[in-house]
PDB file of C-alpha atoms and ligand atoms in Angstrom:
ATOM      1  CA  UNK I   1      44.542 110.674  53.899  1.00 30.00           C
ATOM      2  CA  UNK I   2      41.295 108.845  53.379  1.00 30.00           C
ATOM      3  CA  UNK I   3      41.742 106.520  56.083  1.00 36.00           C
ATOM      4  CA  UNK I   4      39.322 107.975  58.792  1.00 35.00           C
ATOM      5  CA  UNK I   5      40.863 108.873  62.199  1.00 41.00           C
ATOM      6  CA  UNK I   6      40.072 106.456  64.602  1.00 45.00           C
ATOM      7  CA  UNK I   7      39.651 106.708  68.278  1.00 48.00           C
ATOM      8  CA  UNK I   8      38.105 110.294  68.606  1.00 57.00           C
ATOM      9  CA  UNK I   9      40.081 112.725  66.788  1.00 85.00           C
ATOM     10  CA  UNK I  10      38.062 115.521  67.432  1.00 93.00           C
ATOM     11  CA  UNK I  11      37.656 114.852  71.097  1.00 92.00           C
ATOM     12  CA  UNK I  12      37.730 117.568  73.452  1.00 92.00           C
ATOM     13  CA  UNK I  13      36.419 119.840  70.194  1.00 95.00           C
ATOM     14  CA  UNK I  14      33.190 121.593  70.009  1.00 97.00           C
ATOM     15  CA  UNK I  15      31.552 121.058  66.241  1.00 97.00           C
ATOM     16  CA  UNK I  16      28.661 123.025  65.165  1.00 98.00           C
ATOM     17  CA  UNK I  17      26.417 121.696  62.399  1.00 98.00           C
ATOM     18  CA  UNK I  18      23.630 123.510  60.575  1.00 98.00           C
ATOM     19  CA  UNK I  19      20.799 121.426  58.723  1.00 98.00           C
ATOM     20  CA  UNK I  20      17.491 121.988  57.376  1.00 97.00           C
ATOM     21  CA  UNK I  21      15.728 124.645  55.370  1.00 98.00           C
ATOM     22  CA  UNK I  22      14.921 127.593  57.470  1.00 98.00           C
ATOM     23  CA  UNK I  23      11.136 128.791  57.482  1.00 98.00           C
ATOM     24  CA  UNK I  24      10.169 132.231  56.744  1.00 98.00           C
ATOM     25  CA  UNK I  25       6.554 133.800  57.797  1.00 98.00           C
ATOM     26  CA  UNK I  26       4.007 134.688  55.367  1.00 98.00           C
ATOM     27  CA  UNK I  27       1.132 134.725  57.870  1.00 98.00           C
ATOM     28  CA  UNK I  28       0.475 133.019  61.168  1.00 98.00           C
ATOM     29  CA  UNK I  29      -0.419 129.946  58.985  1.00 98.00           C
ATOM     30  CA  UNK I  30       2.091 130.072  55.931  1.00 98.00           C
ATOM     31  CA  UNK I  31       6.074 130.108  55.520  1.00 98.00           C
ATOM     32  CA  UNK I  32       8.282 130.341  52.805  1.00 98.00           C
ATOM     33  CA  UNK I  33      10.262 127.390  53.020  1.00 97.00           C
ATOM     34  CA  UNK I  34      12.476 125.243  50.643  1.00 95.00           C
ATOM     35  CA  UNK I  35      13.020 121.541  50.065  1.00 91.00           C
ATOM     36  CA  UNK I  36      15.909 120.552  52.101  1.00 92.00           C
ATOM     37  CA  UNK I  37      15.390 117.863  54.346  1.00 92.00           C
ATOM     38  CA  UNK I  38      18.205 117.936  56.777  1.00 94.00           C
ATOM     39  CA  UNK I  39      19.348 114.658  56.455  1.00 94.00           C
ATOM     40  CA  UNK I  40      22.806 115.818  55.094  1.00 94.00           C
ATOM     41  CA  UNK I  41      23.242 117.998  58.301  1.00 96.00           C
ATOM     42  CA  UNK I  42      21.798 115.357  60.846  1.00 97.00           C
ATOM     43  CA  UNK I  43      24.309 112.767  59.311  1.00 96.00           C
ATOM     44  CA  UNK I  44      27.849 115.349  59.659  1.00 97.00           C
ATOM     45  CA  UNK I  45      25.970 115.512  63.201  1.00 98.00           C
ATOM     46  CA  UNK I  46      26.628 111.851  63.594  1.00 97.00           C
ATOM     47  CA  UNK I  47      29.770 111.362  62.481  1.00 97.00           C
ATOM     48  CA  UNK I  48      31.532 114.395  64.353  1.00 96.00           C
ATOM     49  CA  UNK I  49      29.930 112.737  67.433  1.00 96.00           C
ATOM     50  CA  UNK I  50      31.678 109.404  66.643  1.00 95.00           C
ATOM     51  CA  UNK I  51      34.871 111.006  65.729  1.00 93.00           C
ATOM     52  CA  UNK I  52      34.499 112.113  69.236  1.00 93.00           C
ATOM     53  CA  UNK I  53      33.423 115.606  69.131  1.00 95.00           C
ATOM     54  CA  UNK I  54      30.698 117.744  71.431  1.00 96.00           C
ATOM     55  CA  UNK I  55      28.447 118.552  68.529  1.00 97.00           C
ATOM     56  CA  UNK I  56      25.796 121.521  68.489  1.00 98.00           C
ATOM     57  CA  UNK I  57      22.908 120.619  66.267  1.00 98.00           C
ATOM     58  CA  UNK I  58      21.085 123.986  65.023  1.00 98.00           C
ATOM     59  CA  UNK I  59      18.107 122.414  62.856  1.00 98.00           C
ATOM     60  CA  UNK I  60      15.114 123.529  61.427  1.00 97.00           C
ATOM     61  CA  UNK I  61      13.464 120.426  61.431  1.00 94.00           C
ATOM     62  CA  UNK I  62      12.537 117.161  63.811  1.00 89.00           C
ATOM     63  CA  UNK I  63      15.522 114.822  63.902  1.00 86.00           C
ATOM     64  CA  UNK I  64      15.885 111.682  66.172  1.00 86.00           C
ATOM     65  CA  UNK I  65      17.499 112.631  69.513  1.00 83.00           C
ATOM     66  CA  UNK I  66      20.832 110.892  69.996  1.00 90.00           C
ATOM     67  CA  UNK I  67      23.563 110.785  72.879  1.00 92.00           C
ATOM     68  CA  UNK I  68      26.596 113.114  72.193  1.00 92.00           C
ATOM     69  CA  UNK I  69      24.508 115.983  70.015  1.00 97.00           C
ATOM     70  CA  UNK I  70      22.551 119.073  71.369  1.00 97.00           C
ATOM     71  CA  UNK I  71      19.790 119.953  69.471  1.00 97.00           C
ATOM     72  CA  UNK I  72      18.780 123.519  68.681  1.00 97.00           C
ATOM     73  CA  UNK I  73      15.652 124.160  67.188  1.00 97.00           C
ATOM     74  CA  UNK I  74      15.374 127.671  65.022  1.00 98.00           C
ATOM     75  CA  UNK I  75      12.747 128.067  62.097  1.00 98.00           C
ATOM     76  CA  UNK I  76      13.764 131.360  60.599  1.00 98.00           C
ATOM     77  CA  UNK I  77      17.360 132.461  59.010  1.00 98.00           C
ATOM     78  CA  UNK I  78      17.732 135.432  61.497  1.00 98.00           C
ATOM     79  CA  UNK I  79      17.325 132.381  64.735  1.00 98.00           C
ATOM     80  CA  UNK I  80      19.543 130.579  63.223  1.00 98.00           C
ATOM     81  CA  UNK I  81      22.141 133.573  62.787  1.00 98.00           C
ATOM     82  CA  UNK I  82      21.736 134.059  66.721  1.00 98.00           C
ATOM     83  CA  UNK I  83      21.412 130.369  67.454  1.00 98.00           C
ATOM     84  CA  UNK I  84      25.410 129.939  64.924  1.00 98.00           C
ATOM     85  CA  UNK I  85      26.654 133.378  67.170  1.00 98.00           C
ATOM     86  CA  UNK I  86      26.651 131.359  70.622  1.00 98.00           C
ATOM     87  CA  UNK I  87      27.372 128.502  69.252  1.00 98.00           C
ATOM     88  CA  UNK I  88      30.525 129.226  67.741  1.00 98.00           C
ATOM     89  CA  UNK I  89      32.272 130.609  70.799  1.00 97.00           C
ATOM     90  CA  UNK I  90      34.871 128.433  71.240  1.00 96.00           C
ATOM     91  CA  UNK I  91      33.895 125.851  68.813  1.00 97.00           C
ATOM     92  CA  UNK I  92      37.010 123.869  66.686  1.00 96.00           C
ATOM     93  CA  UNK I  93      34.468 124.437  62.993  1.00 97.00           C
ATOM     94  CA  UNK I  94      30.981 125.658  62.012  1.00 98.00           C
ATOM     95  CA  UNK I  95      29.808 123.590  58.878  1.00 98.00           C
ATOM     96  CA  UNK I  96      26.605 124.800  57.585  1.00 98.00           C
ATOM     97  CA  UNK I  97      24.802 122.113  55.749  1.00 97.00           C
ATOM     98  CA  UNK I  98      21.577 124.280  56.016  1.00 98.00           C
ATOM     99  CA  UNK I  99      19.851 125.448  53.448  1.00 97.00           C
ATOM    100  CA  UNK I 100      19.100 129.275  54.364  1.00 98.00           C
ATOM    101  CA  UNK I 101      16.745 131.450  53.079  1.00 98.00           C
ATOM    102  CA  UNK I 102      18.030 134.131  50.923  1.00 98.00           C
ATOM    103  CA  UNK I 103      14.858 135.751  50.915  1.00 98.00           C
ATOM    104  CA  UNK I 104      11.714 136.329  53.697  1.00 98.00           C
ATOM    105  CA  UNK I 105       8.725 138.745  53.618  1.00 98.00           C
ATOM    106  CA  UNK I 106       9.433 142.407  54.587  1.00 98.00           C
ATOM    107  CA  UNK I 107       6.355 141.869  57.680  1.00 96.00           C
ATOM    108  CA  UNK I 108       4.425 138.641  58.334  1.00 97.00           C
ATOM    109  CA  UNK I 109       0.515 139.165  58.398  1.00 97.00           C
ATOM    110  CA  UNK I 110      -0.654 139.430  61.840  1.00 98.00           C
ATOM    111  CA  UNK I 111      -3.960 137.876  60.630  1.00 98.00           C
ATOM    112  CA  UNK I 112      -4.263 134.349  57.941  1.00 98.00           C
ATOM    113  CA  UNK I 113      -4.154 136.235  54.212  1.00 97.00           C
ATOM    114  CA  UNK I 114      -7.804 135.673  53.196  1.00 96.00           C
ATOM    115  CA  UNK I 115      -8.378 134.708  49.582  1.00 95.00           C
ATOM    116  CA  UNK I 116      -8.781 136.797  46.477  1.00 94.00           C
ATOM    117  CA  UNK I 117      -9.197 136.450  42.947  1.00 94.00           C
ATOM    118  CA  UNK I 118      -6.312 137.814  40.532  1.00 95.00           C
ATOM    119  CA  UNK I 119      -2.310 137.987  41.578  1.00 95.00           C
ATOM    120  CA  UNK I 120      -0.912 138.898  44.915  1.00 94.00           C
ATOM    121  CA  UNK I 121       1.950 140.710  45.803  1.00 95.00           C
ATOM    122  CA  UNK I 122       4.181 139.248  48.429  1.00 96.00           C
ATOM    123  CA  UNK I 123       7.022 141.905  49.143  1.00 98.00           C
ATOM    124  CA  UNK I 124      10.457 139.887  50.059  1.00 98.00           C
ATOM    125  CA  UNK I 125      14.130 141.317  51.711  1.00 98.00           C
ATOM    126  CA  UNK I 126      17.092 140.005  51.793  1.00 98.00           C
ATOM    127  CA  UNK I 127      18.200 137.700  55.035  1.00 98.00           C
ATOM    128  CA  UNK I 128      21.535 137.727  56.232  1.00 97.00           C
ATOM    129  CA  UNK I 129      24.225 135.487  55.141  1.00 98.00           C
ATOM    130  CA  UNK I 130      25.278 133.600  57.831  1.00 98.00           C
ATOM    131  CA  UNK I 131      28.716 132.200  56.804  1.00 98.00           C
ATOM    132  CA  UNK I 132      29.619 136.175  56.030  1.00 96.00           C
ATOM    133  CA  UNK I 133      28.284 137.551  59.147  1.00 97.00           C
ATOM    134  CA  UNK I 134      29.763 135.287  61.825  1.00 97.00           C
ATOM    135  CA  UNK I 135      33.728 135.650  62.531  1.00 95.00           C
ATOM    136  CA  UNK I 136      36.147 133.430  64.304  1.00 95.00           C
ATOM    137  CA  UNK I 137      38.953 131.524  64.387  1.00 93.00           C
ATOM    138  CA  UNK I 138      37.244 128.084  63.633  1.00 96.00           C
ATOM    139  CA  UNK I 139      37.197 125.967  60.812  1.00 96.00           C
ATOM    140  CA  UNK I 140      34.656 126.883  58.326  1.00 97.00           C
ATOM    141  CA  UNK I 141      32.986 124.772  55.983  1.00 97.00           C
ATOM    142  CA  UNK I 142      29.753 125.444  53.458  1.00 98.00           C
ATOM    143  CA  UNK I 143      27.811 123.622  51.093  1.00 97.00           C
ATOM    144  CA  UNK I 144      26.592 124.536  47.557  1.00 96.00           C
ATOM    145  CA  UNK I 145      23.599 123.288  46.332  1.00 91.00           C
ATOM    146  CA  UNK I 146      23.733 123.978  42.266  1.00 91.00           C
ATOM    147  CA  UNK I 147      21.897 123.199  38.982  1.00 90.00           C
ATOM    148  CA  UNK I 148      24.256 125.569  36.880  1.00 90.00           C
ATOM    149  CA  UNK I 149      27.930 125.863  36.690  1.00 93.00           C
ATOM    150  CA  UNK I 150      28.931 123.612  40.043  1.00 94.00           C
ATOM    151  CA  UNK I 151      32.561 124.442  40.212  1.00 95.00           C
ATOM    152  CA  UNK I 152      32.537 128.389  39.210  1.00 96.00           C
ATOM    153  CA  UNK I 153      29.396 128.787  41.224  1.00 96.00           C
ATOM    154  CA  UNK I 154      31.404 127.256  44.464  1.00 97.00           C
ATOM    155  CA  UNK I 155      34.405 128.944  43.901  1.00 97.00           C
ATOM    156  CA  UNK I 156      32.917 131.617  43.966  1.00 97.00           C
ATOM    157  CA  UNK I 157      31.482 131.229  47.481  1.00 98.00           C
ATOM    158  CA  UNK I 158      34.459 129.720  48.868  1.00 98.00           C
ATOM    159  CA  UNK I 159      36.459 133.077  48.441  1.00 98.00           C
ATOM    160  CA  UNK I 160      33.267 135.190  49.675  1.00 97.00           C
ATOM    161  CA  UNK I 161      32.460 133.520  52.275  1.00 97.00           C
ATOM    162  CA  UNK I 162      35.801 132.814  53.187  1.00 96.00           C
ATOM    163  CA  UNK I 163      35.797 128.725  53.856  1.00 97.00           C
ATOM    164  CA  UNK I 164      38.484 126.049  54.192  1.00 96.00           C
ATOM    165  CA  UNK I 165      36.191 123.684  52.127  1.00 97.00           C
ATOM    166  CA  UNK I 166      32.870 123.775  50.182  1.00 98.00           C
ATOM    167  CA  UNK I 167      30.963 120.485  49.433  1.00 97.00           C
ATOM    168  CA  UNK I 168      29.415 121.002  46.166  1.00 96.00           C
ATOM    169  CA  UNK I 169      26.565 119.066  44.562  1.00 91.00           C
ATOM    170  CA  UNK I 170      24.624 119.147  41.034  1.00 85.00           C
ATOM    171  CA  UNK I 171      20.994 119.057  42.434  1.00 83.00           C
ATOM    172  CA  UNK I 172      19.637 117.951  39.138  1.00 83.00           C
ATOM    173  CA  UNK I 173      21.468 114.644  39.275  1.00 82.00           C
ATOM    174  CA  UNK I 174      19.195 111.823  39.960  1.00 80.00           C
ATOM    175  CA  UNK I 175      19.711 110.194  43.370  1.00 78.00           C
ATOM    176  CA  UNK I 176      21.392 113.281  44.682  1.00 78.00           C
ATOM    177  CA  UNK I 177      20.091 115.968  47.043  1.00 72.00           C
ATOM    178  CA  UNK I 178      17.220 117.202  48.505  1.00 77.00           C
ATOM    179  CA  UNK I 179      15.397 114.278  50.139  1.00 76.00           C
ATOM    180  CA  UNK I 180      17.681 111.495  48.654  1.00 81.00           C
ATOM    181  CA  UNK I 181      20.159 109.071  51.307  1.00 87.00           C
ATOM    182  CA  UNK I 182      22.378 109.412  48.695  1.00 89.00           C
ATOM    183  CA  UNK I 183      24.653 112.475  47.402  1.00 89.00           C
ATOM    184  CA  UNK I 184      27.252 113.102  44.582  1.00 92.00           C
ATOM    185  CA  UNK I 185      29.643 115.856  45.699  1.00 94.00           C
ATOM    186  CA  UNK I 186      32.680 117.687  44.989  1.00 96.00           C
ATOM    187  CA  UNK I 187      34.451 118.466  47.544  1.00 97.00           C
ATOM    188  CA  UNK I 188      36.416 121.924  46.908  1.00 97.00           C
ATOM    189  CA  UNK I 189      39.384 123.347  48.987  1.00 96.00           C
ATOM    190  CA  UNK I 190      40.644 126.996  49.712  1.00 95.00           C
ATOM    191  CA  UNK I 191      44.250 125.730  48.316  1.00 94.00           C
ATOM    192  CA  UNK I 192      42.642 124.948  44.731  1.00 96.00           C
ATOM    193  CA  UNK I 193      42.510 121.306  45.417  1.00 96.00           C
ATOM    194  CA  UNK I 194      38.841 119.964  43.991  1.00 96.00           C
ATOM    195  CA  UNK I 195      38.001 116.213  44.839  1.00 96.00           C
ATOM    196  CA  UNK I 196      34.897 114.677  43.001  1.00 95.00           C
ATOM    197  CA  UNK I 197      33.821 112.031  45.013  1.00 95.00           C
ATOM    198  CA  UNK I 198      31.338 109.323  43.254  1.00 93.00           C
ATOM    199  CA  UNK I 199      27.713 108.816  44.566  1.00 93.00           C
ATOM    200  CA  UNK I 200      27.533 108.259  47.882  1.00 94.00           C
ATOM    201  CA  UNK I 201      25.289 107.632  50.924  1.00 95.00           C
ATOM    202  CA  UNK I 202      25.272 110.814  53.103  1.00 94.00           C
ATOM    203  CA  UNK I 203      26.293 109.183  55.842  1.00 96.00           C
ATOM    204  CA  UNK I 204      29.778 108.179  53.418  1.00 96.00           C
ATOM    205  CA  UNK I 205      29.941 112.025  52.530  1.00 96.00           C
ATOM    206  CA  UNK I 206      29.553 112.993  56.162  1.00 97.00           C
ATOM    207  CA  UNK I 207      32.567 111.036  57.088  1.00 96.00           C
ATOM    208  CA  UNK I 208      34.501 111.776  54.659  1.00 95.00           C
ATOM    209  CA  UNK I 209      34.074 115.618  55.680  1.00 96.00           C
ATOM    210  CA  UNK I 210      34.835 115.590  59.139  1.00 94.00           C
ATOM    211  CA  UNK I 211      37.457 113.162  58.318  1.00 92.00           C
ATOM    212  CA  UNK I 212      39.079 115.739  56.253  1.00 91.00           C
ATOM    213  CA  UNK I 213      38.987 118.219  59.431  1.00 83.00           C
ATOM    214  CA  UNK I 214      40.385 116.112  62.110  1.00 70.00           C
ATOM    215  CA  UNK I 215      43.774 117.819  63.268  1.00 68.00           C
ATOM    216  CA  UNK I 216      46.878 116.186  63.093  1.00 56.00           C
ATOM    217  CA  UNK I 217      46.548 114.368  59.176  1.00 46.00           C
TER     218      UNK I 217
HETATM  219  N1  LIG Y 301      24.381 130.373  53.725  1.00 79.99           N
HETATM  220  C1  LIG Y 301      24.441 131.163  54.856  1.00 79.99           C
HETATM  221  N2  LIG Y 301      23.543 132.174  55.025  1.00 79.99           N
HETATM  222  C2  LIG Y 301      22.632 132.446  54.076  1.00 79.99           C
HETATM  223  C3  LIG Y 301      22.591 131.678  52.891  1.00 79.99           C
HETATM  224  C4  LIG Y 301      23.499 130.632  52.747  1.00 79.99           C
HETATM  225  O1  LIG Y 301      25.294 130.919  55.727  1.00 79.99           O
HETATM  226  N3  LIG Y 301      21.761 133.454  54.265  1.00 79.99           N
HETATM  227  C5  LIG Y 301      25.342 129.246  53.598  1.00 79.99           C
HETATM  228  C6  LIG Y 301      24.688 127.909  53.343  1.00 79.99           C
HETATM  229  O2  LIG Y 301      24.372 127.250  54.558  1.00 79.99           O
HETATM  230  C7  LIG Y 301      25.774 127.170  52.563  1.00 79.99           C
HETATM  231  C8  LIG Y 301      26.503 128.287  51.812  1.00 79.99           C
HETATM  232  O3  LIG Y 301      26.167 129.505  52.485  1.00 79.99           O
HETATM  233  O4  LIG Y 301      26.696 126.530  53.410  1.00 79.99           O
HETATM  234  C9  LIG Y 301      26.122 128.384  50.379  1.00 79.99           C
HETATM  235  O5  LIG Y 301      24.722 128.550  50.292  1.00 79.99           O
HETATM  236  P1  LIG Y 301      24.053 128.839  48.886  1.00 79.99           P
HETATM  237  O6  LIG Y 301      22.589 129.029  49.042  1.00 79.99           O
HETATM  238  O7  LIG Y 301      24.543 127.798  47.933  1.00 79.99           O
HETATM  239  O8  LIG Y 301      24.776 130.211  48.483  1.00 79.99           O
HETATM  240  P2  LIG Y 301      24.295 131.716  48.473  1.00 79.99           P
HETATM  241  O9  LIG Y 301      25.449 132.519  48.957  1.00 79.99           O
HETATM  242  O10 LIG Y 301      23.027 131.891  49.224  1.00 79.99           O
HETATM  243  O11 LIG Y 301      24.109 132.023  46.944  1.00 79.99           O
HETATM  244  P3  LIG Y 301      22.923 131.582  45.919  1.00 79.99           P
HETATM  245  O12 LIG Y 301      21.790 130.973  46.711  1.00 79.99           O
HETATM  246  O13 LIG Y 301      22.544 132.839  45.223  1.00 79.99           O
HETATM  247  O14 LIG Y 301      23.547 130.562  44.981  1.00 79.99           O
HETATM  248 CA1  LIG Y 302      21.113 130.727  48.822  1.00 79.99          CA
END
């Protein structure tokens, strides 16, 4: 089971991978933005490829080009909701490593917010959630980023967002998370089964995910 499938198991399959933090408009100079880094998402990127799959790369951010992965570029949470809807057509799983914004303001400024003295108001509405909104018959996989309760907080999106698997990490842990080449997951499946898999290098926890999703184990 934790061997990794050798040869191209998911050849033939199309895999589409989410990563980065999506970037909302304040003004034509300013975004609301959040601290994820992408490298989680450009790594499952890899190691689909070498498992053999045609992998759709919808990131927010500038990641090296490399042979086997198309590369989407979307800043806000509503491109990438369009960007996942094509994508998906006939794809074998979505996994969404991206960290979306829950949040964005109601209008960007047409003109740079000048300065002021005192507090400013900065009116936000929700985005849409991306794992609820698109539908299909692929594999669907999420990731929870979490300083509270990890496992009732992912359970909970598991069921609501309807995945096969959620990869769950504590972002408080040192060495884990946003920025780091390292991450300390639990891995979380829709029959009950929860894996906690020690630190790791995200390139480890990559392979271990898509391993989990070739067919035929
Ligand atoms: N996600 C999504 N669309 C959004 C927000 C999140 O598809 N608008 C996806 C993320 O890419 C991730 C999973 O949902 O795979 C969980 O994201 P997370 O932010 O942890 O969960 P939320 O449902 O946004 O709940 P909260 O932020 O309140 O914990
Ligand atoms: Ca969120």
């Amino acid at each position: 089971r934790h061997t990794l499938a050798q040869g191209g198991t998911l050849a033939g399959k199309t895999v589409v991978v989410t990563a980065g933090g999506t970037r909302e408009a304040v003004d034509p100079v300013r975004y609301l933005g959040n601290r994820s880094s992408g490298k989680m998402g450009y790594e499952l990127a890899l190691a689909a490829r070498d498992q053999g799959a045609a992998v759709k790369l919808i990131a927010t951010t500038d990641l090296p080009a490399s042979a086997g992965i198309e590369v989407i570029r979307v800043e806000t949470a509503a491109e990438m909701l369009s960007a996942v809807q094509s994508a998906v057509k006939g794809a074998y799983a979505l996994v969404m490593a991206a960290a979306v914004a829950d949040y964005r303001p109601v209008a960007a400024a047409t003109d740079k917010i000048k300065k002021g003295s005192g507090e400013f108001d900065l009116k936000l509405e929700s985005t849409e959630d991306i794992l609820s909104a698109v539908k299909g018959d692929f594999i669907r996989i999420g990731f929870a980023a979490e300083t509270g309760d990890l496992i009732a907080n992912a359970k909970k999106k598991l069921a609501a967002k309807n995945l096969d698997l959620i990869v769950a990490n504590n972002v408080t842990v040192p060495g884990a998370g946003f920025g780091a080449d390292t991450n300390k997951v639990t891995l979380l499946f829709k029959d009950g089964r929860v894996e906690d898999l020690p630190l790791m290098s995200k390139r480890e926890v990559a392979e271990r995910v898509m391993g989990e999703m070739a067919p035929g184990e």
